[in-house]
Amino acid sequence: MSGSGTYINPSSNQYYKCSNSFTAGCSGYAAARISYSSRTSGSGTSTNPYILTNCSISACLCDYTVVYTSSGCGSTCSYGLRATPASATGDAQYHQNTACNYCGYNNYVYSFSPAPGVTVKQCNTCPNGGTSDGTGDITSCCLAANWTGTDEKGTFKCGSSACYQN
């Protein structure tokens, strides 16, 4: 990646161009975060981008489905997991997270141990129409009022909304 082109910020859909050339050094990554000292002109459109001065790369980044490593974007998240929260949009979905710890909306992170010393995380759907907001390392779901559930003691019904934790 070279610092001589026009760039788009995915969260704002605005265009930028650096007045200086630079080498990004982000080969093997999905995106790069650019730092600059000032914005001198332009309107942010593709035909009249904002002009930035003293541009340089402040970080190399991966996209939301892939983990970050110091040498490039690593393995793809599996079992429905993500490397960023589901609520991340635009440039917020680009990251330097080194693990897949997040699930999408209305799912929660479930961990189990298929063998001694081995832990696997996966995303499970919230039961009984429960909801989660897709942020954080979700281990809980909120269930609607009057939901019915079953556990080792039998069937039960809750009269108000409730949240449970895995």
PDB file of C-alpha atoms in Angstrom:
ATOM      1  CA  MET A   1       0.000   0.000   0.000  1.00  0.00           C
ATOM      2  CA  SER A   2       1.276   3.421  -0.897  1.00  0.00           C
ATOM      3  CA  GLY A   3       0.190   6.810   0.411  1.00  0.00           C
ATOM      4  CA  SER A   4      -0.330   8.450  -2.954  1.00  0.00           C
ATOM      5  CA  GLY A   5      -3.967   7.583  -3.688  1.00  0.00           C
ATOM      6  CA  THR A   6      -7.422   8.711  -2.638  1.00  0.00           C
ATOM      7  CA  TYR A   7      -8.965   6.831   0.288  1.00  0.00           C
ATOM      8  CA  ILE A   8     -12.499   6.401   1.550  1.00  0.00           C
ATOM      9  CA  ASN A   9     -13.480   6.255   5.218  1.00  0.00           C
ATOM     10  CA  PRO A  10     -16.005   3.379   5.298  1.00  0.00           C
ATOM     11  CA  SER A  11     -17.979   4.766   8.252  1.00  0.00           C
ATOM     12  CA  SER A  12     -18.523   8.254   6.816  1.00  0.00           C
ATOM     13  CA  ASN A  13     -18.267   7.575   3.048  1.00  0.00           C
ATOM     14  CA  GLN A  14     -16.000  10.603   2.788  1.00  0.00           C
ATOM     15  CA  TYR A  15     -12.890  10.707   0.611  1.00  0.00           C
ATOM     16  CA  TYR A  16      -9.367  11.746   1.595  1.00  0.00           C
ATOM     17  CA  LYS A  17      -6.081  12.305  -0.206  1.00  0.00           C
ATOM     18  CA  CYS A  18      -2.662  12.795   1.393  1.00  0.00           C
ATOM     19  CA  SER A  19      -0.457  15.635   0.187  1.00  0.00           C
ATOM     20  CA  ASN A  20       2.668  13.562   0.871  1.00  0.00           C
ATOM     21  CA  SER A  21       3.680  10.071  -0.250  1.00  0.00           C
ATOM     22  CA  PHE A  22       4.422   7.336   2.264  1.00  0.00           C
ATOM     23  CA  THR A  23       4.765   3.562   2.392  1.00  0.00           C
ATOM     24  CA  ALA A  24       2.138   1.797   4.424  1.00  0.00           C
ATOM     25  CA  GLY A  25       3.923  -1.476   5.104  1.00  0.00           C
ATOM     26  CA  CYS A  26       0.589  -3.202   5.713  1.00  0.00           C
ATOM     27  CA  SER A  27       0.890  -6.039   3.223  1.00  0.00           C
ATOM     28  CA  GLY A  28      -1.241  -8.972   4.421  1.00  0.00           C
ATOM     29  CA  TYR A  29      -3.704  -6.727   6.283  1.00  0.00           C
ATOM     30  CA  ALA A  30      -7.205  -5.626   5.249  1.00  0.00           C
ATOM     31  CA  ALA A  31      -6.838  -1.924   6.072  1.00  0.00           C
ATOM     32  CA  ALA A  32      -4.533   0.744   7.441  1.00  0.00           C
ATOM     33  CA  ARG A  33      -5.300   3.598   9.844  1.00  0.00           C
ATOM     34  CA  ILE A  34      -3.825   6.873   8.616  1.00  0.00           C
ATOM     35  CA  SER A  35      -2.654   9.642  10.947  1.00  0.00           C
ATOM     36  CA  TYR A  36      -2.217  13.222   9.705  1.00  0.00           C
ATOM     37  CA  SER A  37      -1.416  16.642  11.133  1.00  0.00           C
ATOM     38  CA  SER A  38      -4.055  18.766   9.390  1.00  0.00           C
ATOM     39  CA  ARG A  39      -6.800  18.889   6.774  1.00  0.00           C
ATOM     40  CA  THR A  40      -6.307  21.754   4.382  1.00  0.00           C
ATOM     41  CA  SER A  41      -9.074  21.706   1.773  1.00  0.00           C
ATOM     42  CA  GLY A  42     -11.631  19.657  -0.138  1.00  0.00           C
ATOM     43  CA  SER A  43     -15.238  18.691   0.468  1.00  0.00           C
ATOM     44  CA  GLY A  44     -14.912  14.937   1.081  1.00  0.00           C
ATOM     45  CA  THR A  45     -16.384  13.822  -2.244  1.00  0.00           C
ATOM     46  CA  SER A  46     -14.715  11.448  -4.696  1.00  0.00           C
ATOM     47  CA  THR A  47     -14.036  14.338  -7.095  1.00  0.00           C
ATOM     48  CA  ASN A  48     -12.946  16.802  -4.380  1.00  0.00           C
ATOM     49  CA  PRO A  49     -11.442  14.762  -1.494  1.00  0.00           C
ATOM     50  CA  TYR A  50     -10.250  16.294   1.769  1.00  0.00           C
ATOM     51  CA  ILE A  51      -6.504  17.022   1.520  1.00  0.00           C
ATOM     52  CA  LEU A  52      -4.496  15.757   4.502  1.00  0.00           C
ATOM     53  CA  THR A  53      -0.944  16.861   5.356  1.00  0.00           C
ATOM     54  CA  ASN A  54       1.878  14.856   6.940  1.00  0.00           C
ATOM     55  CA  CYS A  55       0.172  11.482   6.534  1.00  0.00           C
ATOM     56  CA  SER A  56       1.602   8.306   8.002  1.00  0.00           C
ATOM     57  CA  ILE A  57       0.322   4.865   8.970  1.00  0.00           C
ATOM     58  CA  SER A  58      -0.583   4.538  12.634  1.00  0.00           C
ATOM     59  CA  ALA A  59      -1.864   0.927  12.493  1.00  0.00           C
ATOM     60  CA  CYS A  60      -2.372  -2.046  10.196  1.00  0.00           C
ATOM     61  CA  LEU A  61      -5.812  -3.623  10.664  1.00  0.00           C
ATOM     62  CA  CYS A  62      -7.854  -6.771   9.908  1.00  0.00           C
ATOM     63  CA  ASP A  63     -11.569  -7.002   9.122  1.00  0.00           C
ATOM     64  CA  TYR A  64     -14.230  -8.243  11.565  1.00  0.00           C
ATOM     65  CA  THR A  65     -14.088 -11.947  10.666  1.00  0.00           C
ATOM     66  CA  VAL A  66     -10.305 -12.425  10.951  1.00  0.00           C
ATOM     67  CA  VAL A  67      -7.889 -12.244  13.898  1.00  0.00           C
ATOM     68  CA  TYR A  68      -4.961  -9.821  13.933  1.00  0.00           C
ATOM     69  CA  THR A  69      -1.355 -11.028  14.139  1.00  0.00           C
ATOM     70  CA  SER A  70       1.869  -9.024  14.102  1.00  0.00           C
ATOM     71  CA  SER A  71       2.656 -10.364  10.625  1.00  0.00           C
ATOM     72  CA  GLY A  72      -0.745 -10.002   8.929  1.00  0.00           C
ATOM     73  CA  CYS A  73      -4.348 -11.037   9.264  1.00  0.00           C
ATOM     74  CA  GLY A  74      -4.467 -14.550  10.694  1.00  0.00           C
ATOM     75  CA  SER A  75      -7.082 -17.270  10.785  1.00  0.00           C
ATOM     76  CA  THR A  76     -10.753 -16.741  10.048  1.00  0.00           C
ATOM     77  CA  CYS A  77     -13.093 -16.925  13.031  1.00  0.00           C
ATOM     78  CA  SER A  78     -15.151 -20.119  13.165  1.00  0.00           C
ATOM     79  CA  TYR A  79     -18.237 -21.370  15.011  1.00  0.00           C
ATOM     80  CA  GLY A  80     -20.098 -18.127  14.235  1.00  0.00           C
ATOM     81  CA  LEU A  81     -17.602 -16.005  16.192  1.00  0.00           C
ATOM     82  CA  ARG A  82     -16.285 -12.577  15.182  1.00  0.00           C
ATOM     83  CA  ALA A  83     -13.184 -10.609  16.122  1.00  0.00           C
ATOM     84  CA  THR A  84     -15.210  -7.391  16.613  1.00  0.00           C
ATOM     85  CA  PRO A  85     -18.664  -6.750  18.113  1.00  0.00           C
ATOM     86  CA  ALA A  86     -21.645  -7.132  15.794  1.00  0.00           C
ATOM     87  CA  SER A  87     -22.456  -3.470  16.421  1.00  0.00           C
ATOM     88  CA  ALA A  88     -19.159  -2.369  14.822  1.00  0.00           C
ATOM     89  CA  THR A  89     -19.829  -0.600  11.527  1.00  0.00           C
ATOM     90  CA  GLY A  90     -17.679   1.162   8.980  1.00  0.00           C
ATOM     91  CA  ASP A  91     -14.075   1.605  10.036  1.00  0.00           C
ATOM     92  CA  ALA A  92     -14.872   0.315  13.565  1.00  0.00           C
ATOM     93  CA  GLN A  93     -15.083  -3.206  12.171  1.00  0.00           C
ATOM     94  CA  TYR A  94     -11.367  -3.002  11.307  1.00  0.00           C
ATOM     95  CA  HIS A  95      -9.306  -3.965  14.335  1.00  0.00           C
ATOM     96  CA  GLN A  96      -6.209  -5.368  16.016  1.00  0.00           C
ATOM     97  CA  ASN A  97      -8.044  -7.995  18.103  1.00  0.00           C
ATOM     98  CA  THR A  98      -6.114 -11.246  18.461  1.00  0.00           C
ATOM     99  CA  ALA A  99      -9.036 -13.573  19.286  1.00  0.00           C
ATOM    100  CA  CYS A 100     -12.583 -14.334  18.156  1.00  0.00           C
ATOM    101  CA  ASN A 101     -14.614 -13.398  21.252  1.00  0.00           C
ATOM    102  CA  TYR A 102     -17.845 -11.927  19.889  1.00  0.00           C
ATOM    103  CA  CYS A 103     -21.145 -13.237  18.535  1.00  0.00           C
ATOM    104  CA  GLY A 104     -23.748 -11.539  16.383  1.00  0.00           C
ATOM    105  CA  TYR A 105     -27.047 -10.106  17.541  1.00  0.00           C
ATOM    106  CA  ASN A 106     -29.326 -12.455  19.491  1.00  0.00           C
ATOM    107  CA  ASN A 107     -26.530 -14.954  20.122  1.00  0.00           C
ATOM    108  CA  TYR A 108     -24.244 -15.613  23.068  1.00  0.00           C
ATOM    109  CA  VAL A 109     -20.753 -17.061  23.497  1.00  0.00           C
ATOM    110  CA  TYR A 110     -20.867 -20.648  24.716  1.00  0.00           C
ATOM    111  CA  SER A 111     -17.664 -22.360  25.876  1.00  0.00           C
ATOM    112  CA  PHE A 112     -17.269 -26.089  26.283  1.00  0.00           C
ATOM    113  CA  SER A 113     -14.439 -28.543  26.821  1.00  0.00           C
ATOM    114  CA  PRO A 114     -14.525 -31.537  24.422  1.00  0.00           C
ATOM    115  CA  ALA A 115     -11.314 -32.933  25.942  1.00  0.00           C
ATOM    116  CA  PRO A 116      -9.135 -32.181  28.971  1.00  0.00           C
ATOM    117  CA  GLY A 117      -7.149 -28.989  28.431  1.00  0.00           C
ATOM    118  CA  VAL A 118      -9.182 -28.029  25.320  1.00  0.00           C
ATOM    119  CA  THR A 119     -11.769 -25.219  25.369  1.00  0.00           C
ATOM    120  CA  VAL A 120     -13.908 -24.386  22.358  1.00  0.00           C
ATOM    121  CA  LYS A 121     -16.036 -21.245  22.015  1.00  0.00           C
ATOM    122  CA  GLN A 122     -19.020 -21.029  19.711  1.00  0.00           C
ATOM    123  CA  CYS A 123     -22.045 -18.811  19.167  1.00  0.00           C
ATOM    124  CA  ASN A 124     -25.418 -20.164  20.234  1.00  0.00           C
ATOM    125  CA  THR A 125     -28.802 -18.588  19.515  1.00  0.00           C
ATOM    126  CA  CYS A 126     -30.501 -17.063  22.541  1.00  0.00           C
ATOM    127  CA  PRO A 127     -33.320 -19.378  23.628  1.00  0.00           C
ATOM    128  CA  ASN A 128     -37.020 -18.539  23.739  1.00  0.00           C
ATOM    129  CA  GLY A 129     -36.707 -15.467  21.498  1.00  0.00           C
ATOM    130  CA  GLY A 130     -34.122 -13.919  23.797  1.00  0.00           C
ATOM    131  CA  THR A 131     -32.037 -10.993  22.627  1.00  0.00           C
ATOM    132  CA  SER A 132     -28.466  -9.779  22.905  1.00  0.00           C
ATOM    133  CA  ASP A 133     -26.981  -6.590  21.538  1.00  0.00           C
ATOM    134  CA  GLY A 134     -23.915  -7.984  19.746  1.00  0.00           C
ATOM    135  CA  THR A 135     -21.465  -6.024  21.906  1.00  0.00           C
ATOM    136  CA  GLY A 136     -18.862  -7.293  24.325  1.00  0.00           C
ATOM    137  CA  ASP A 137     -17.914 -10.877  24.993  1.00  0.00           C
ATOM    138  CA  ILE A 138     -21.579 -11.832  25.225  1.00  0.00           C
ATOM    139  CA  THR A 139     -22.327 -14.608  27.673  1.00  0.00           C
ATOM    140  CA  SER A 140     -25.911 -13.658  28.431  1.00  0.00           C
ATOM    141  CA  CYS A 141     -29.276 -13.166  26.765  1.00  0.00           C
ATOM    142  CA  CYS A 142     -32.319 -11.256  27.914  1.00  0.00           C
ATOM    143  CA  LEU A 143     -35.554 -13.192  27.640  1.00  0.00           C
ATOM    144  CA  ALA A 144     -38.974 -11.624  27.111  1.00  0.00           C
ATOM    145  CA  ALA A 145     -41.677 -11.549  29.764  1.00  0.00           C
ATOM    146  CA  ASN A 146     -43.798 -14.708  30.129  1.00  0.00           C
ATOM    147  CA  TRP A 147     -41.242 -17.024  28.572  1.00  0.00           C
ATOM    148  CA  THR A 148     -41.303 -20.680  29.512  1.00  0.00           C
ATOM    149  CA  GLY A 149     -38.187 -22.722  30.116  1.00  0.00           C
ATOM    150  CA  THR A 150     -37.084 -26.131  31.284  1.00  0.00           C
ATOM    151  CA  ASP A 151     -34.149 -27.042  33.475  1.00  0.00           C
ATOM    152  CA  GLU A 152     -33.098 -29.999  35.628  1.00  0.00           C
ATOM    153  CA  LYS A 153     -35.947 -29.223  38.072  1.00  0.00           C
ATOM    154  CA  GLY A 154     -38.701 -29.071  35.461  1.00  0.00           C
ATOM    155  CA  THR A 155     -40.658 -26.490  33.461  1.00  0.00           C
ATOM    156  CA  PHE A 156     -41.042 -22.912  34.671  1.00  0.00           C
ATOM    157  CA  LYS A 157     -42.521 -19.604  33.515  1.00  0.00           C
ATOM    158  CA  CYS A 158     -41.203 -16.121  34.298  1.00  0.00           C
ATOM    159  CA  GLY A 159     -43.697 -13.301  34.594  1.00  0.00           C
ATOM    160  CA  SER A 160     -41.279 -10.481  33.758  1.00  0.00           C
ATOM    161  CA  SER A 161     -38.289 -10.086  31.476  1.00  0.00           C
ATOM    162  CA  ALA A 162     -35.061 -11.611  32.754  1.00  0.00           C
ATOM    163  CA  CYS A 163     -31.418 -11.988  31.827  1.00  0.00           C
ATOM    164  CA  TYR A 164     -29.426 -15.108  32.476  1.00  0.00           C
ATOM    165  CA  GLN A 165     -25.732 -15.756  32.211  1.00  0.00           C
ATOM    166  CA  ASN A 166     -24.072 -18.855  30.814  1.00  0.00           C
TER     167      ASN A 166
END
